[in-house]
Amino acid sequence: MSESPLFVKTYDFLLYLFPLTGKFPRSRRQSLTLRIERGALALHEHLVRAALSKDETAAHLREADAVLALLRFRLRLAKDLHAMATGSYAHATKLLDEIGRLLGAWKKSVRGRAT
């Protein structure tokens, strides 16, 4: 599990994200920052639960996908509110795109096993 590329990329995203959100303006810390950080941790949690679950893997992957979509939206909002630089946003979305591709492949493989 921890050696899987998806888990490595998610961990890399978390390592990048937390120092970044720590630099958000104070006025955004209790709302946007908190939701972004909690969402990123929820993404990781759903992935772990999917990896450890035998019969609920697909449900956890769907939840992870939904959290990923929310993270993308919240990061775009943070950029548009000037809480983060455009370059930081570009790097964060690049990391999320890689996570999304790996998550999509996992979802596809689970779907293939179910049929």
Short mmCIF file of C-alpha atoms in Angstrom, two decimals:
data_model
loop_
_atom_site.label_atom_id
_atom_site.label_comp_id
_atom_site.label_asym_id
_atom_site.label_seq_id
_atom_site.Cartn_x
_atom_site.Cartn_y
_atom_site.Cartn_z
CA MET A 1 0.00 0.00 0.00
CA SER A 2 2.57 2.59 1.03
CA GLU A 3 4.77 1.73 -1.97
CA SER A 4 1.96 2.17 -4.47
CA PRO A 5 2.52 5.14 -6.81
CA LEU A 6 -0.90 6.52 -5.82
CA PHE A 7 0.05 6.61 -2.15
CA VAL A 8 3.46 8.08 -2.94
CA LYS A 9 1.88 10.86 -5.05
CA THR A 10 -0.75 11.55 -2.39
CA TYR A 11 1.93 11.82 0.27
CA ASP A 12 3.96 14.15 -1.97
CA PHE A 13 0.85 16.29 -2.43
CA LEU A 14 0.31 16.49 1.33
CA LEU A 15 3.96 17.46 1.85
CA TYR A 16 3.57 20.23 -0.71
CA LEU A 17 0.15 21.38 0.45
CA PHE A 18 0.59 21.95 4.17
CA PRO A 19 3.44 24.49 3.97
CA LEU A 20 1.55 26.18 1.12
CA THR A 21 -1.71 26.57 3.04
CA GLY A 22 0.26 27.81 6.03
CA LYS A 23 1.07 30.89 3.95
CA PHE A 24 -2.56 31.68 3.13
CA PRO A 25 -3.81 35.01 4.50
CA ARG A 26 -5.10 34.89 8.05
CA SER A 27 -8.57 35.83 6.81
CA ARG A 28 -8.73 32.55 4.82
CA ARG A 29 -7.24 30.19 7.42
CA GLN A 30 -10.40 29.30 9.30
CA SER A 31 -12.45 28.70 6.20
CA LEU A 32 -10.68 27.80 2.99
CA THR A 33 -7.38 26.59 4.43
CA LEU A 34 -9.05 24.28 6.89
CA ARG A 35 -11.32 22.77 4.25
CA ILE A 36 -8.45 22.22 1.82
CA GLU A 37 -6.29 20.55 4.46
CA ARG A 38 -9.13 18.37 5.75
CA GLY A 39 -10.03 17.43 2.20
CA ALA A 40 -6.49 16.38 1.40
CA LEU A 41 -6.37 14.21 4.52
CA ALA A 42 -9.81 12.78 3.69
CA LEU A 43 -8.53 11.85 0.23
CA HIS A 44 -5.68 9.90 1.79
CA GLU A 45 -8.04 8.29 4.29
CA HIS A 46 -10.42 7.08 1.57
CA LEU A 47 -7.50 5.63 -0.37
CA VAL A 48 -6.24 3.76 2.70
CA ARG A 49 -9.74 2.46 3.43
CA ALA A 50 -10.10 1.34 -0.20
CA ALA A 51 -6.80 -0.52 -0.03
CA LEU A 52 -7.73 -2.27 3.21
CA SER A 53 -11.33 -3.05 2.30
CA LYS A 54 -12.35 -6.20 0.54
CA ASP A 55 -15.97 -5.48 -0.23
CA GLU A 56 -16.23 -1.67 -0.10
CA THR A 57 -13.26 -0.74 -2.26
CA ALA A 58 -15.35 0.77 -5.05
CA ALA A 59 -17.35 2.92 -2.61
CA HIS A 60 -14.20 4.32 -1.02
CA LEU A 61 -12.72 5.03 -4.45
CA ARG A 62 -15.87 6.94 -5.42
CA GLU A 63 -15.58 8.98 -2.23
CA ALA A 64 -11.91 9.65 -2.96
CA ASP A 65 -12.86 10.83 -6.45
CA ALA A 66 -15.48 13.21 -5.03
CA VAL A 67 -12.99 14.60 -2.51
CA LEU A 68 -10.47 15.05 -5.32
CA ALA A 69 -13.00 17.12 -7.31
CA LEU A 70 -13.67 19.28 -4.25
CA LEU A 71 -9.95 19.79 -3.70
CA ARG A 72 -9.51 20.94 -7.28
CA PHE A 73 -12.37 23.43 -6.86
CA ARG A 74 -11.09 24.77 -3.53
CA LEU A 75 -7.56 25.22 -4.84
CA ARG A 76 -8.88 27.12 -7.86
CA LEU A 77 -10.92 29.29 -5.52
CA ALA A 78 -7.83 29.93 -3.37
CA LYS A 79 -5.91 31.00 -6.47
CA ASP A 80 -8.71 33.28 -7.64
CA LEU A 81 -8.94 34.85 -4.18
CA HIS A 82 -5.17 35.47 -4.34
CA ALA A 83 -4.49 33.22 -1.35
CA MET A 84 -1.91 31.38 -3.42
CA ALA A 85 0.33 32.21 -6.35
CA THR A 86 -0.49 30.99 -9.84
CA GLY A 87 2.70 28.93 -9.96
CA SER A 88 1.85 27.19 -6.70
CA TYR A 89 -1.63 26.49 -8.02
CA ALA A 90 -0.19 25.05 -11.24
CA HIS A 91 2.10 22.72 -9.31
CA ALA A 92 -0.68 21.62 -6.94
CA THR A 93 -3.04 20.87 -9.82
CA LYS A 94 -0.31 18.95 -11.62
CA LEU A 95 0.06 16.75 -8.53
CA LEU A 96 -3.72 16.33 -8.31
CA ASP A 97 -3.91 15.41 -12.00
CA GLU A 98 -1.37 12.62 -11.43
CA ILE A 99 -3.35 11.40 -8.43
CA GLY A 100 -6.53 11.55 -10.52
CA ARG A 101 -5.04 9.43 -13.29
CA LEU A 102 -3.84 6.79 -10.83
CA LEU A 103 -7.18 6.83 -9.01
CA GLY A 104 -9.02 6.43 -12.31
CA ALA A 105 -6.90 3.43 -13.22
CA TRP A 106 -7.61 1.83 -9.85
CA LYS A 107 -11.35 2.47 -10.23
CA LYS A 108 -11.25 0.92 -13.71
CA SER A 109 -9.46 -2.19 -12.44
CA VAL A 110 -11.99 -2.61 -9.61
CA ARG A 111 -14.86 -2.24 -12.08
CA GLY A 112 -13.24 -4.85 -14.32
CA ARG A 113 -12.99 -7.35 -11.47
CA ALA A 114 -16.63 -6.80 -10.52
CA THR A 115 -17.94 -7.76 -13.95
#
